[in-house]
mmCIF file of C-alpha atoms in Angstrom:
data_model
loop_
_atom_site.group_PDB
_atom_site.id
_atom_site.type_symbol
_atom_site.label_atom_id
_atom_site.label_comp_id
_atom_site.label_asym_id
_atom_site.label_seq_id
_atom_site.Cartn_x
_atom_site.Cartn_y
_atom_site.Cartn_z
ATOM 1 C CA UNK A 1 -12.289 10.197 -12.024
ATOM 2 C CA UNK A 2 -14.550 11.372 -9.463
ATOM 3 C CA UNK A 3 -13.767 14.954 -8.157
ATOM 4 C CA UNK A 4 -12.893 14.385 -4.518
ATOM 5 C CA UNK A 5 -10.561 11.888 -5.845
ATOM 6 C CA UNK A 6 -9.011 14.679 -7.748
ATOM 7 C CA UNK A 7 -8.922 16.854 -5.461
ATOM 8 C CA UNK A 8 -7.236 14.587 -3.224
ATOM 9 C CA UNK A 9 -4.501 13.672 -5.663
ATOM 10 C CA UNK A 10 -3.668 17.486 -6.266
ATOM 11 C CA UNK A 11 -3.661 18.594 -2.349
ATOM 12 C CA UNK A 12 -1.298 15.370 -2.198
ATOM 13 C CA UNK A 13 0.511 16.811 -5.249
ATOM 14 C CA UNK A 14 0.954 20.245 -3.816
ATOM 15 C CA UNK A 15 2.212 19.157 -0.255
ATOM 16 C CA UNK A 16 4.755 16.771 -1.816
ATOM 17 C CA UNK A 17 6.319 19.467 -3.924
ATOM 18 C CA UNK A 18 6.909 21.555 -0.702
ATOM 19 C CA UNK A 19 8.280 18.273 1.143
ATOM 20 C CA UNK A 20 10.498 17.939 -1.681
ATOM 21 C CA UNK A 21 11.580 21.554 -1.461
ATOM 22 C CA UNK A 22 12.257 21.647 2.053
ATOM 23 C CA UNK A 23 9.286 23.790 3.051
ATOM 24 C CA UNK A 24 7.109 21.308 4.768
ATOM 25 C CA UNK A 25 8.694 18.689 7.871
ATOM 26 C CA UNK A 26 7.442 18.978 11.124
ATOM 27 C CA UNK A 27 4.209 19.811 10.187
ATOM 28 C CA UNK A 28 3.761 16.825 7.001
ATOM 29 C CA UNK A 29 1.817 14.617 9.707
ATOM 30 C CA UNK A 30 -0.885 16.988 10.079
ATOM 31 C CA UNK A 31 -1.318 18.432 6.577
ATOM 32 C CA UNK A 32 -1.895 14.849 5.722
ATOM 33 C CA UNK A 33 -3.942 14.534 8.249
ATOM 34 C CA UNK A 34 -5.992 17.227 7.412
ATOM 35 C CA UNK A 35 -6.832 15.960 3.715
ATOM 36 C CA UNK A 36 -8.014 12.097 4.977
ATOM 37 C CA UNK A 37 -10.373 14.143 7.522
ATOM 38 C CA UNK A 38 -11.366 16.166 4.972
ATOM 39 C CA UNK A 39 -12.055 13.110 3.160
ATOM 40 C CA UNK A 40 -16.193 12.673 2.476
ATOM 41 C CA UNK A 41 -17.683 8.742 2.506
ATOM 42 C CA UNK A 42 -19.903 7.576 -0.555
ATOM 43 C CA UNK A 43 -22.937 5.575 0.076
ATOM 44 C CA UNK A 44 -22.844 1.892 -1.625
ATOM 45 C CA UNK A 45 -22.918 1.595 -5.266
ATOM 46 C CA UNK A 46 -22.881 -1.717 -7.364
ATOM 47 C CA UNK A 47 -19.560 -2.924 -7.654
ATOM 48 C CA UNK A 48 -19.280 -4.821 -11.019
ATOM 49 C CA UNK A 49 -16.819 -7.911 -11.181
ATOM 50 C CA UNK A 50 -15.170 -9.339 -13.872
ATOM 51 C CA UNK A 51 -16.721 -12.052 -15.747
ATOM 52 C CA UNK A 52 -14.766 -14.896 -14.987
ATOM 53 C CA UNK A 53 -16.133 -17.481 -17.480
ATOM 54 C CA UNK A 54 -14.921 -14.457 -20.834
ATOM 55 C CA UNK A 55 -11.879 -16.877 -21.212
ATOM 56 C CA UNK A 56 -9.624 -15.492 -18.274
ATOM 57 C CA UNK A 57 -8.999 -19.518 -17.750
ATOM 58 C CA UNK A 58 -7.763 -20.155 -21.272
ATOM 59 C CA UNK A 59 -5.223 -17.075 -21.475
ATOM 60 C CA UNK A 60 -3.862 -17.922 -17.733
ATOM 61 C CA UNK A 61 -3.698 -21.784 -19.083
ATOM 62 C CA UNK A 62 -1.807 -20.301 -22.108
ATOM 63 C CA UNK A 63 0.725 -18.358 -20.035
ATOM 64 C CA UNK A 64 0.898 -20.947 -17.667
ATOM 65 C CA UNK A 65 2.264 -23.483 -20.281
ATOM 66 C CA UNK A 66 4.896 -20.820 -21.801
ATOM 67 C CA UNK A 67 6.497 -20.612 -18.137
ATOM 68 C CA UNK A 68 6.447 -24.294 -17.969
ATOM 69 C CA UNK A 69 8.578 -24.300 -21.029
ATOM 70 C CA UNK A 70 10.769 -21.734 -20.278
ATOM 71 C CA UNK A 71 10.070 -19.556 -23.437
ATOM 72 C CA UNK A 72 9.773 -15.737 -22.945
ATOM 73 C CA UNK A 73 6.009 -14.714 -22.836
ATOM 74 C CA UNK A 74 4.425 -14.010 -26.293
ATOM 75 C CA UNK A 75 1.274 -12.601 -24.556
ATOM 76 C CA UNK A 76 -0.306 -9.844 -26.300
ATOM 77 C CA UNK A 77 -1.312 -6.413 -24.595
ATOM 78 C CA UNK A 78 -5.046 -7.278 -24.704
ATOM 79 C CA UNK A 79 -4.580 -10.719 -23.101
ATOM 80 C CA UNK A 80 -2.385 -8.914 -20.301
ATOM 81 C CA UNK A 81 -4.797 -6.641 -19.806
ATOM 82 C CA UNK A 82 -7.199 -9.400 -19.089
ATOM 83 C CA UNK A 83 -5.064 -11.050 -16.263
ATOM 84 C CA UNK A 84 -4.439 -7.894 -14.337
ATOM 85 C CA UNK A 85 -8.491 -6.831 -14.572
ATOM 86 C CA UNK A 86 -9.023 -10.708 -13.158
ATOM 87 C CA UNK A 87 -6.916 -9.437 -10.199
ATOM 88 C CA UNK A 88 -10.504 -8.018 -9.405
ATOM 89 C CA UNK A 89 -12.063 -11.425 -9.265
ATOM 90 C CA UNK A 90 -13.839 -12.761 -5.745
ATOM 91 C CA UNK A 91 -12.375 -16.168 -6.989
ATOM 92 C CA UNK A 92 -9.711 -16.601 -4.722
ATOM 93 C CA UNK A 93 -8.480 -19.956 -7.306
ATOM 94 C CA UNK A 94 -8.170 -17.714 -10.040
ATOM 95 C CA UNK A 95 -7.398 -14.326 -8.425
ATOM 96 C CA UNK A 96 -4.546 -15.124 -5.431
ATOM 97 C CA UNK A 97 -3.624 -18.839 -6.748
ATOM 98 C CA UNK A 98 -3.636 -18.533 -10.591
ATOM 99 C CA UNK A 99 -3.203 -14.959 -11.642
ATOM 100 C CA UNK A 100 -0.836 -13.807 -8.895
ATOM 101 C CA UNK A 101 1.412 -16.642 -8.303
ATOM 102 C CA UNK A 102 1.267 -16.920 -12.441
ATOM 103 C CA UNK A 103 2.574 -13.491 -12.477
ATOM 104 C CA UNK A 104 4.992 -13.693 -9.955
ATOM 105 C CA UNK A 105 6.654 -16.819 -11.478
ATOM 106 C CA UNK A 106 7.288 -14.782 -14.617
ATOM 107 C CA UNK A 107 8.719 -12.079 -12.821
ATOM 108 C CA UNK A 108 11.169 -14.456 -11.704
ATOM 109 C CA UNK A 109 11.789 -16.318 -14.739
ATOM 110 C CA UNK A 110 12.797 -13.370 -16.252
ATOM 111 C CA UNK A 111 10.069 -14.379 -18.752
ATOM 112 C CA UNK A 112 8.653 -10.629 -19.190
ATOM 113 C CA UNK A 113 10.809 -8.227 -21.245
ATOM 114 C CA UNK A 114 11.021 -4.406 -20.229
ATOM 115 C CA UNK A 115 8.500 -3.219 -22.260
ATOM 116 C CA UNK A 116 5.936 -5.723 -21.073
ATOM 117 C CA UNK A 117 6.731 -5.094 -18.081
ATOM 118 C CA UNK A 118 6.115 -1.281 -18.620
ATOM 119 C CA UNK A 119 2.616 -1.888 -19.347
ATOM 120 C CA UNK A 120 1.618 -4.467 -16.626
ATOM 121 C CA UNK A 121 3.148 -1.012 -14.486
ATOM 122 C CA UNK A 122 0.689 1.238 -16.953
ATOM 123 C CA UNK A 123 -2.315 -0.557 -16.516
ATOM 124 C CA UNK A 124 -1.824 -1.226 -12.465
ATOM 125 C CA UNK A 125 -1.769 2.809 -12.252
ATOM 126 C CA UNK A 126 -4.406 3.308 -13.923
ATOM 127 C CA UNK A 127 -6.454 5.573 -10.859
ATOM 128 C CA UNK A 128 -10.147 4.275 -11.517
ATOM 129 C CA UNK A 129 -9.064 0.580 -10.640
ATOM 130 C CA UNK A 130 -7.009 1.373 -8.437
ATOM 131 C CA UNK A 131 -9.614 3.270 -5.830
ATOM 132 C CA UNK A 132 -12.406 1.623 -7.374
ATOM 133 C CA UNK A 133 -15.731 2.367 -4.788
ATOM 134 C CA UNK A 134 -12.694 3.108 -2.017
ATOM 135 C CA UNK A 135 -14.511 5.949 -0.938
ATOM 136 C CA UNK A 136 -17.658 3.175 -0.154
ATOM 137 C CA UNK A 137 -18.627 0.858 2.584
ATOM 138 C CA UNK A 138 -16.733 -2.133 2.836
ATOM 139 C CA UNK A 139 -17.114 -4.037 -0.435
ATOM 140 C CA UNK A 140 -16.122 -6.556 -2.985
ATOM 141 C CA UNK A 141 -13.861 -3.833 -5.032
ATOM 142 C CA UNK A 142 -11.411 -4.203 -2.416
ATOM 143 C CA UNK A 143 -9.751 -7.568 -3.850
ATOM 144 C CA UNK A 144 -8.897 -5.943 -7.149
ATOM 145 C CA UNK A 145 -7.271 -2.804 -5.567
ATOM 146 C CA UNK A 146 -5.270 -4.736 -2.819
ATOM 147 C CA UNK A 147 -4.110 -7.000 -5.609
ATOM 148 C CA UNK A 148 -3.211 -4.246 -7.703
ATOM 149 C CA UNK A 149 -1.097 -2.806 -4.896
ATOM 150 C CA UNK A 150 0.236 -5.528 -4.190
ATOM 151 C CA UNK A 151 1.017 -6.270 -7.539
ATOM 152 C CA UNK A 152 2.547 -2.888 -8.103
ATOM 153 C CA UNK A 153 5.128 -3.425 -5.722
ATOM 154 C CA UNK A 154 6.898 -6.561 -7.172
ATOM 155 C CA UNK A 155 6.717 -5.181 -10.644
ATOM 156 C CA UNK A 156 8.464 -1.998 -9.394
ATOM 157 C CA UNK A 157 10.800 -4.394 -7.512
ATOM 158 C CA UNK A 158 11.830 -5.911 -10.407
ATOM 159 C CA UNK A 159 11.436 -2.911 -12.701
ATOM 160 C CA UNK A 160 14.536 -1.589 -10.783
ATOM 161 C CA UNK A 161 16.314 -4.764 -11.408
ATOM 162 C CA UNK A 162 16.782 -3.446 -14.677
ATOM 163 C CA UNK A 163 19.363 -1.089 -14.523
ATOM 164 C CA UNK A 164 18.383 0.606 -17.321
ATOM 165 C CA UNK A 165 14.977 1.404 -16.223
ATOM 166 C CA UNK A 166 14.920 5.517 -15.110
ATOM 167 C CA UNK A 167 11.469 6.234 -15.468
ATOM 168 C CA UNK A 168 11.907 8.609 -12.306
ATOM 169 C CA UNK A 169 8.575 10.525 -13.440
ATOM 170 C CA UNK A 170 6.532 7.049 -13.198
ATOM 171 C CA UNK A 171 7.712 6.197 -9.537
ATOM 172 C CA UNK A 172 6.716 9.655 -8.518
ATOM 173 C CA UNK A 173 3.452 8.891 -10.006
ATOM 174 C CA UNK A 174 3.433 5.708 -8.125
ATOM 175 C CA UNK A 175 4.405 7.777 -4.762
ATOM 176 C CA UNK A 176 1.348 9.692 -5.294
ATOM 177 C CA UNK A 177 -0.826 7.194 -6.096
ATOM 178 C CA UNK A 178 0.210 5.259 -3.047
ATOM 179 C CA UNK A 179 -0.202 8.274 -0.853
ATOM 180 C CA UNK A 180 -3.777 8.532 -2.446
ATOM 181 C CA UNK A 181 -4.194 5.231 -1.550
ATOM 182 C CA UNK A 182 -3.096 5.434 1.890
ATOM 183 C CA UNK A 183 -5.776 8.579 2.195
ATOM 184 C CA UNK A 184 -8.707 7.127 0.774
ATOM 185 C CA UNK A 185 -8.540 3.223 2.223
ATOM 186 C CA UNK A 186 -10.224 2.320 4.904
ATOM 187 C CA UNK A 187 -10.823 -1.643 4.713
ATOM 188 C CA UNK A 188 -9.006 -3.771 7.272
ATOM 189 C CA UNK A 189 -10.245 -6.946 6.298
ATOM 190 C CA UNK A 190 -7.971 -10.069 6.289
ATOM 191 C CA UNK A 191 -8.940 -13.149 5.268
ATOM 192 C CA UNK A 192 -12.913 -12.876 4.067
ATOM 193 C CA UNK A 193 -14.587 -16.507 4.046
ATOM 194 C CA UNK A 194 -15.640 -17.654 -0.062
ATOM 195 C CA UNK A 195 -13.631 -14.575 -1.583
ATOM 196 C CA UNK A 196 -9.758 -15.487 0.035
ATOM 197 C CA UNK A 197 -7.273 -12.868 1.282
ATOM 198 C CA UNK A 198 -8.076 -8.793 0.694
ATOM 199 C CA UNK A 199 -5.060 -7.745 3.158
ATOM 200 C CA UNK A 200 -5.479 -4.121 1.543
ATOM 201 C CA UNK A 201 -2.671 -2.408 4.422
ATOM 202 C CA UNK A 202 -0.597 -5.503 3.892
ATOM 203 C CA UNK A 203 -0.359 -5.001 0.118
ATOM 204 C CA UNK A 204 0.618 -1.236 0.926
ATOM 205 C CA UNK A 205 3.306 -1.918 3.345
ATOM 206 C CA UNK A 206 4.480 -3.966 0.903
ATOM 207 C CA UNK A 207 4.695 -1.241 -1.922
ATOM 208 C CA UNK A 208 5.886 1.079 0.406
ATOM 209 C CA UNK A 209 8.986 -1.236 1.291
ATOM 210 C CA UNK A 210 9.918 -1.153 -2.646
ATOM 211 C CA UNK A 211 9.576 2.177 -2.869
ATOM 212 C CA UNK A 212 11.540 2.748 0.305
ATOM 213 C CA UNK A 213 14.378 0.563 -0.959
ATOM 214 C CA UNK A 214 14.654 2.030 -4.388
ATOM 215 C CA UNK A 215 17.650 4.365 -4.911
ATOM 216 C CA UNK A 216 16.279 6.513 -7.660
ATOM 217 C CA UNK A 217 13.582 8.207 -5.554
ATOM 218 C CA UNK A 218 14.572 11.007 -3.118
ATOM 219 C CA UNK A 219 14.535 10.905 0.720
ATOM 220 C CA UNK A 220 11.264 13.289 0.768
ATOM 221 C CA UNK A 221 9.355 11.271 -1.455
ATOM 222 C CA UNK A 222 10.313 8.318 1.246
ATOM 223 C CA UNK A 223 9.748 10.556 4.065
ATOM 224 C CA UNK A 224 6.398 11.643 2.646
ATOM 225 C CA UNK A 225 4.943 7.799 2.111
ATOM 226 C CA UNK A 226 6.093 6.631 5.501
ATOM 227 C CA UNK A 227 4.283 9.831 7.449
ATOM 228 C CA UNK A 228 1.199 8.814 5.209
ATOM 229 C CA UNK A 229 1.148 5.146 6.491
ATOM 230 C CA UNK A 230 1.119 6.383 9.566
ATOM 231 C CA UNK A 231 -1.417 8.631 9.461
ATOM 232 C CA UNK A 232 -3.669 6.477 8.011
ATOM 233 C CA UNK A 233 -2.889 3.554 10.708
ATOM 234 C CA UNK A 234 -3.865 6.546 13.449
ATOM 235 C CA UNK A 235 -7.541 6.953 12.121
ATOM 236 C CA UNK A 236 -8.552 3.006 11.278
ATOM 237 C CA UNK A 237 -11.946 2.349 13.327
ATOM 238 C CA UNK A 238 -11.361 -0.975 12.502
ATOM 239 C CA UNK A 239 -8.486 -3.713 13.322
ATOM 240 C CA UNK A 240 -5.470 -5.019 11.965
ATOM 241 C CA UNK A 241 -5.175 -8.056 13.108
ATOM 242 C CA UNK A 242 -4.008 -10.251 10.319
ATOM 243 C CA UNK A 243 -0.361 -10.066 10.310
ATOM 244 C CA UNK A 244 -0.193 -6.085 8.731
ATOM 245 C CA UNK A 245 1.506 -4.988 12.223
ATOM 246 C CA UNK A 246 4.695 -7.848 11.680
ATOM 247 C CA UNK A 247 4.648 -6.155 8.211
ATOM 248 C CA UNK A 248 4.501 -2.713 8.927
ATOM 249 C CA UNK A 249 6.991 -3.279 11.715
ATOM 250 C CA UNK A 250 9.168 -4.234 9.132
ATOM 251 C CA UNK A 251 8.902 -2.093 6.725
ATOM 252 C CA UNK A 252 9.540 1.028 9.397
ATOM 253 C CA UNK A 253 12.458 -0.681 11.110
ATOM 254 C CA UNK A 254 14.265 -1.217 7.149
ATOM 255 C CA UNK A 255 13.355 2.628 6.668
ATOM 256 C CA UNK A 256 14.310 3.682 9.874
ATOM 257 C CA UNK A 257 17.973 1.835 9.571
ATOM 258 C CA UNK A 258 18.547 3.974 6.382
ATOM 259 C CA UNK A 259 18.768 7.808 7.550
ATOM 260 C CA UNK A 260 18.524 8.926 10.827
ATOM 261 C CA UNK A 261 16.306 11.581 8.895
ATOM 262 C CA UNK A 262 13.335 8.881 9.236
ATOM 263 C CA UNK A 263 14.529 7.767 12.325
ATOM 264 C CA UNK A 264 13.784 11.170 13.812
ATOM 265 C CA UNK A 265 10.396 11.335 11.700
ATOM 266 C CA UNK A 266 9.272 8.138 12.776
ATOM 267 C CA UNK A 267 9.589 9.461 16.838
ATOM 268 C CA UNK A 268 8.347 12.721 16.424
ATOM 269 C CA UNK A 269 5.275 10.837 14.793
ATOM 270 C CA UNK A 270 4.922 8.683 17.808
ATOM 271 C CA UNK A 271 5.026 11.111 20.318
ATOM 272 C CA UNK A 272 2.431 13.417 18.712
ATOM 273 C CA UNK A 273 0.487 10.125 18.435
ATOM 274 C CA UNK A 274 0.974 9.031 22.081
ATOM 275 C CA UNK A 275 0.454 12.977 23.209
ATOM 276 C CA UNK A 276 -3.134 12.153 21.213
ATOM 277 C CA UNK A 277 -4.126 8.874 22.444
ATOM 278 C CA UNK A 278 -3.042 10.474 26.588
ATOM 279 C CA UNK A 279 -6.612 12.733 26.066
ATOM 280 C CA UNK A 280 -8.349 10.157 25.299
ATOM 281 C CA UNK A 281 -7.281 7.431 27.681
ATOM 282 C CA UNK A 282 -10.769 5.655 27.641
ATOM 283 C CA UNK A 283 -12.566 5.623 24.200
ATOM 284 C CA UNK A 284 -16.255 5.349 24.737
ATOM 285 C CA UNK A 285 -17.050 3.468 21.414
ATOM 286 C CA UNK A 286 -15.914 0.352 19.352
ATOM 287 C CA UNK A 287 -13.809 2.835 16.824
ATOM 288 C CA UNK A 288 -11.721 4.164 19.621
ATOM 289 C CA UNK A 289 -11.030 1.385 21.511
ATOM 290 C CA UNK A 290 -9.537 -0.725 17.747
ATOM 291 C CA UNK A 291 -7.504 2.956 17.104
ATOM 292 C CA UNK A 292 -6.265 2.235 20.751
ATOM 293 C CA UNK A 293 -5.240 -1.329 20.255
ATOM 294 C CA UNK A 294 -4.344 -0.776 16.709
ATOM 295 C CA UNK A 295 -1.391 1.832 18.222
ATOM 296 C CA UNK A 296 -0.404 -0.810 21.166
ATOM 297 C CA UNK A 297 -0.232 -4.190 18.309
ATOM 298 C CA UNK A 298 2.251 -1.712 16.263
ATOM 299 C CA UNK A 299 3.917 -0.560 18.907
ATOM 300 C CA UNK A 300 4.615 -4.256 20.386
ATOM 301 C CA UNK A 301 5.712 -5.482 16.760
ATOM 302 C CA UNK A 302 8.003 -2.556 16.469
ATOM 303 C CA UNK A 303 9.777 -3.147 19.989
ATOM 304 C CA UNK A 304 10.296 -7.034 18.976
ATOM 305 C CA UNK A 305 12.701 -5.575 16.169
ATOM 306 C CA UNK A 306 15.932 -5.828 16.766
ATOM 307 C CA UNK A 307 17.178 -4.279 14.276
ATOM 308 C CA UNK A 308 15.896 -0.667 15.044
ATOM 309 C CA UNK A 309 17.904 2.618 15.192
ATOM 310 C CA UNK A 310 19.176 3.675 18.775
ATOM 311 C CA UNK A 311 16.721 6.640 18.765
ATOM 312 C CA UNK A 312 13.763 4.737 17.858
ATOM 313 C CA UNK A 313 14.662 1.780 19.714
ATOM 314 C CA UNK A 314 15.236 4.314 22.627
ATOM 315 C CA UNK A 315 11.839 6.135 22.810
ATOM 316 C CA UNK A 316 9.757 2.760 22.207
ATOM 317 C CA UNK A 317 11.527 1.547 25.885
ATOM 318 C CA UNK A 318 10.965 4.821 27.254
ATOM 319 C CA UNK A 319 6.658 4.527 26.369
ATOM 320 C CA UNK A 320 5.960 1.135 27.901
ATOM 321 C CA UNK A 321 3.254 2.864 30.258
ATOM 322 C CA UNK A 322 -0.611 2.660 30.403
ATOM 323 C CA UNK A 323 -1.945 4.148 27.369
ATOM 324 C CA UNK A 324 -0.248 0.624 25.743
#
């Protein structure tokens, strides 16, 4: 793994130890904040895709027909393995259409046993696929690691289904790994013409909804991913404006209406955010102005909810002023 990567997963490691001991709150925002600016951009490197014609199309057939008849999934590892390195294809057919949905019907056919379903949640951690060339200009890679995130999250959806399933050391892997993730990505993109959907900040609102809603991890470990989200949202030079506010809104306002513990969080956020954005009313370049309207599309999706706490709900009516 390359070394700023590392570095990054064991500053992330550190600070979510103290979060978890109660030594780190008001000041989580900025210690995250700190390691994404610390963060240092690659120059573009080849990004090698999967071979699509290496009999992908034959396996997916193959699984395809088992879920048709309604027979658990006799898969091996290997041919598993396949699907979910597909999930980096640019064919959006094969990649969105035919591997994902494929997947997502056996999830719900109850097709995959535990222990399949344990690897598929193996190999979508695995660190080099999932930040493959994130640290790069905007490229290609991005369709295999938003559809690994994406991914992640419904197999730890309905990995905690399974009542028996306690692997509490494997979702705290998967809280670090996401916080990684919210560090190191930086694509926007939505729907890119001849490749189909990347929706990378979709995907990881997503995840982080899962994660938010599953009883076995701790309120830090909660607390920590949402103040990473929005961290990350605060520093995007580029716009989300394919649907991620709706599903960001949502995934905050669900949070939110569980503790008032996030509730506060969330509003101390904002106003440090808003006390940010007031010295710097008038961005002077095309990075600063999408941060500004990035903030003010959030913010709108957020007061449409009305299902928020009263605190939340309170400040957002309290902030409807010119900085949007």
């Amino acid at each position: 793994m390359d070394e700023q990567l590392q570095k990054v997963l064991s500053d992330l490691t550190v600070l979510n130890e103290q979060v978890r001991q109660g030594e780190v709150y008001q000041s989580l925002g900025p210690r995250l904040g700190q390691i994404m600016d610390g963060i240092k951009r690659h120059r573009r490197t080849t990004v090698t895709l999967p071979d699509d014609q290496d009999g992908v199309k034959d396996v997916l057939t193959d699984f395809r027909h088992q879920l048709d008849q309604q027979v658990p999934v006799t898969l091996p590892n290997d041919q598993l393995r396949l699907l979910l390195d597909h999930l980096a294809s640019t064919d959006a057919e094969l990649r969105y259409q035919g591997i994902n949905f494929t997947f997502y019907d056996a999830f719900q056919q109850d097709a995959l046993d535990t222990q399949q379903l344990t690897f598929i949640l193996d190999e979508l951690l695995r660190p080099e696929a999932l930040f493959a060339h994130i640290l790069e200009p905007t490229n290609n890679a991005v369709f295999g690691r938003a559809s690994r995130v994406a991914m992640l999250g419904v197999v730890l959806h309905f990995l905690d289904q399974y009542g028996n399933y306690n692997d509490v050391d494997k979702l705290h892997q998967a809280v670090l790994l996401s916080a990684a993730y919210l560090c190191l990505e930086t694509d926007t993109r939505g729907f890119v013409n001849q490749s189909g959907w990347a929706h990378a900040f979709t995907a990881i609102a997503d995840l982080l909804a899962v994660l938010s809603n599953s009883h076995k991890l701790p309120r830090a470990e909660k607390l920590f991913l949402m103040t990473a989200l929005m961290e990350r949202i605060k520093r995007l030079n580029t716009p989300l404006i394919y649907g991620e506010n709706d599903r960001i809104a949502n995934y905050l306002a669900e949070t939110t209406g569980r503790s008032g513990l996030y509730a506060d969080a969330l509003v101390l956020i904002l106003k440090n955010w808003r006390q940010q954005v007031a010295l710097n009313r008038r961005p002077d370049n095309i990075g600063g102005w999408n941060r500004f309207f990035n903030r003010k599309r959030l913010l709108d999706a957020l007061r449409l909810r009305q299902d928020l706490p009263k605190t939340l709900k309170a400040y957002l009516s309290s902030t409807i002023d010119f900085l949007g």
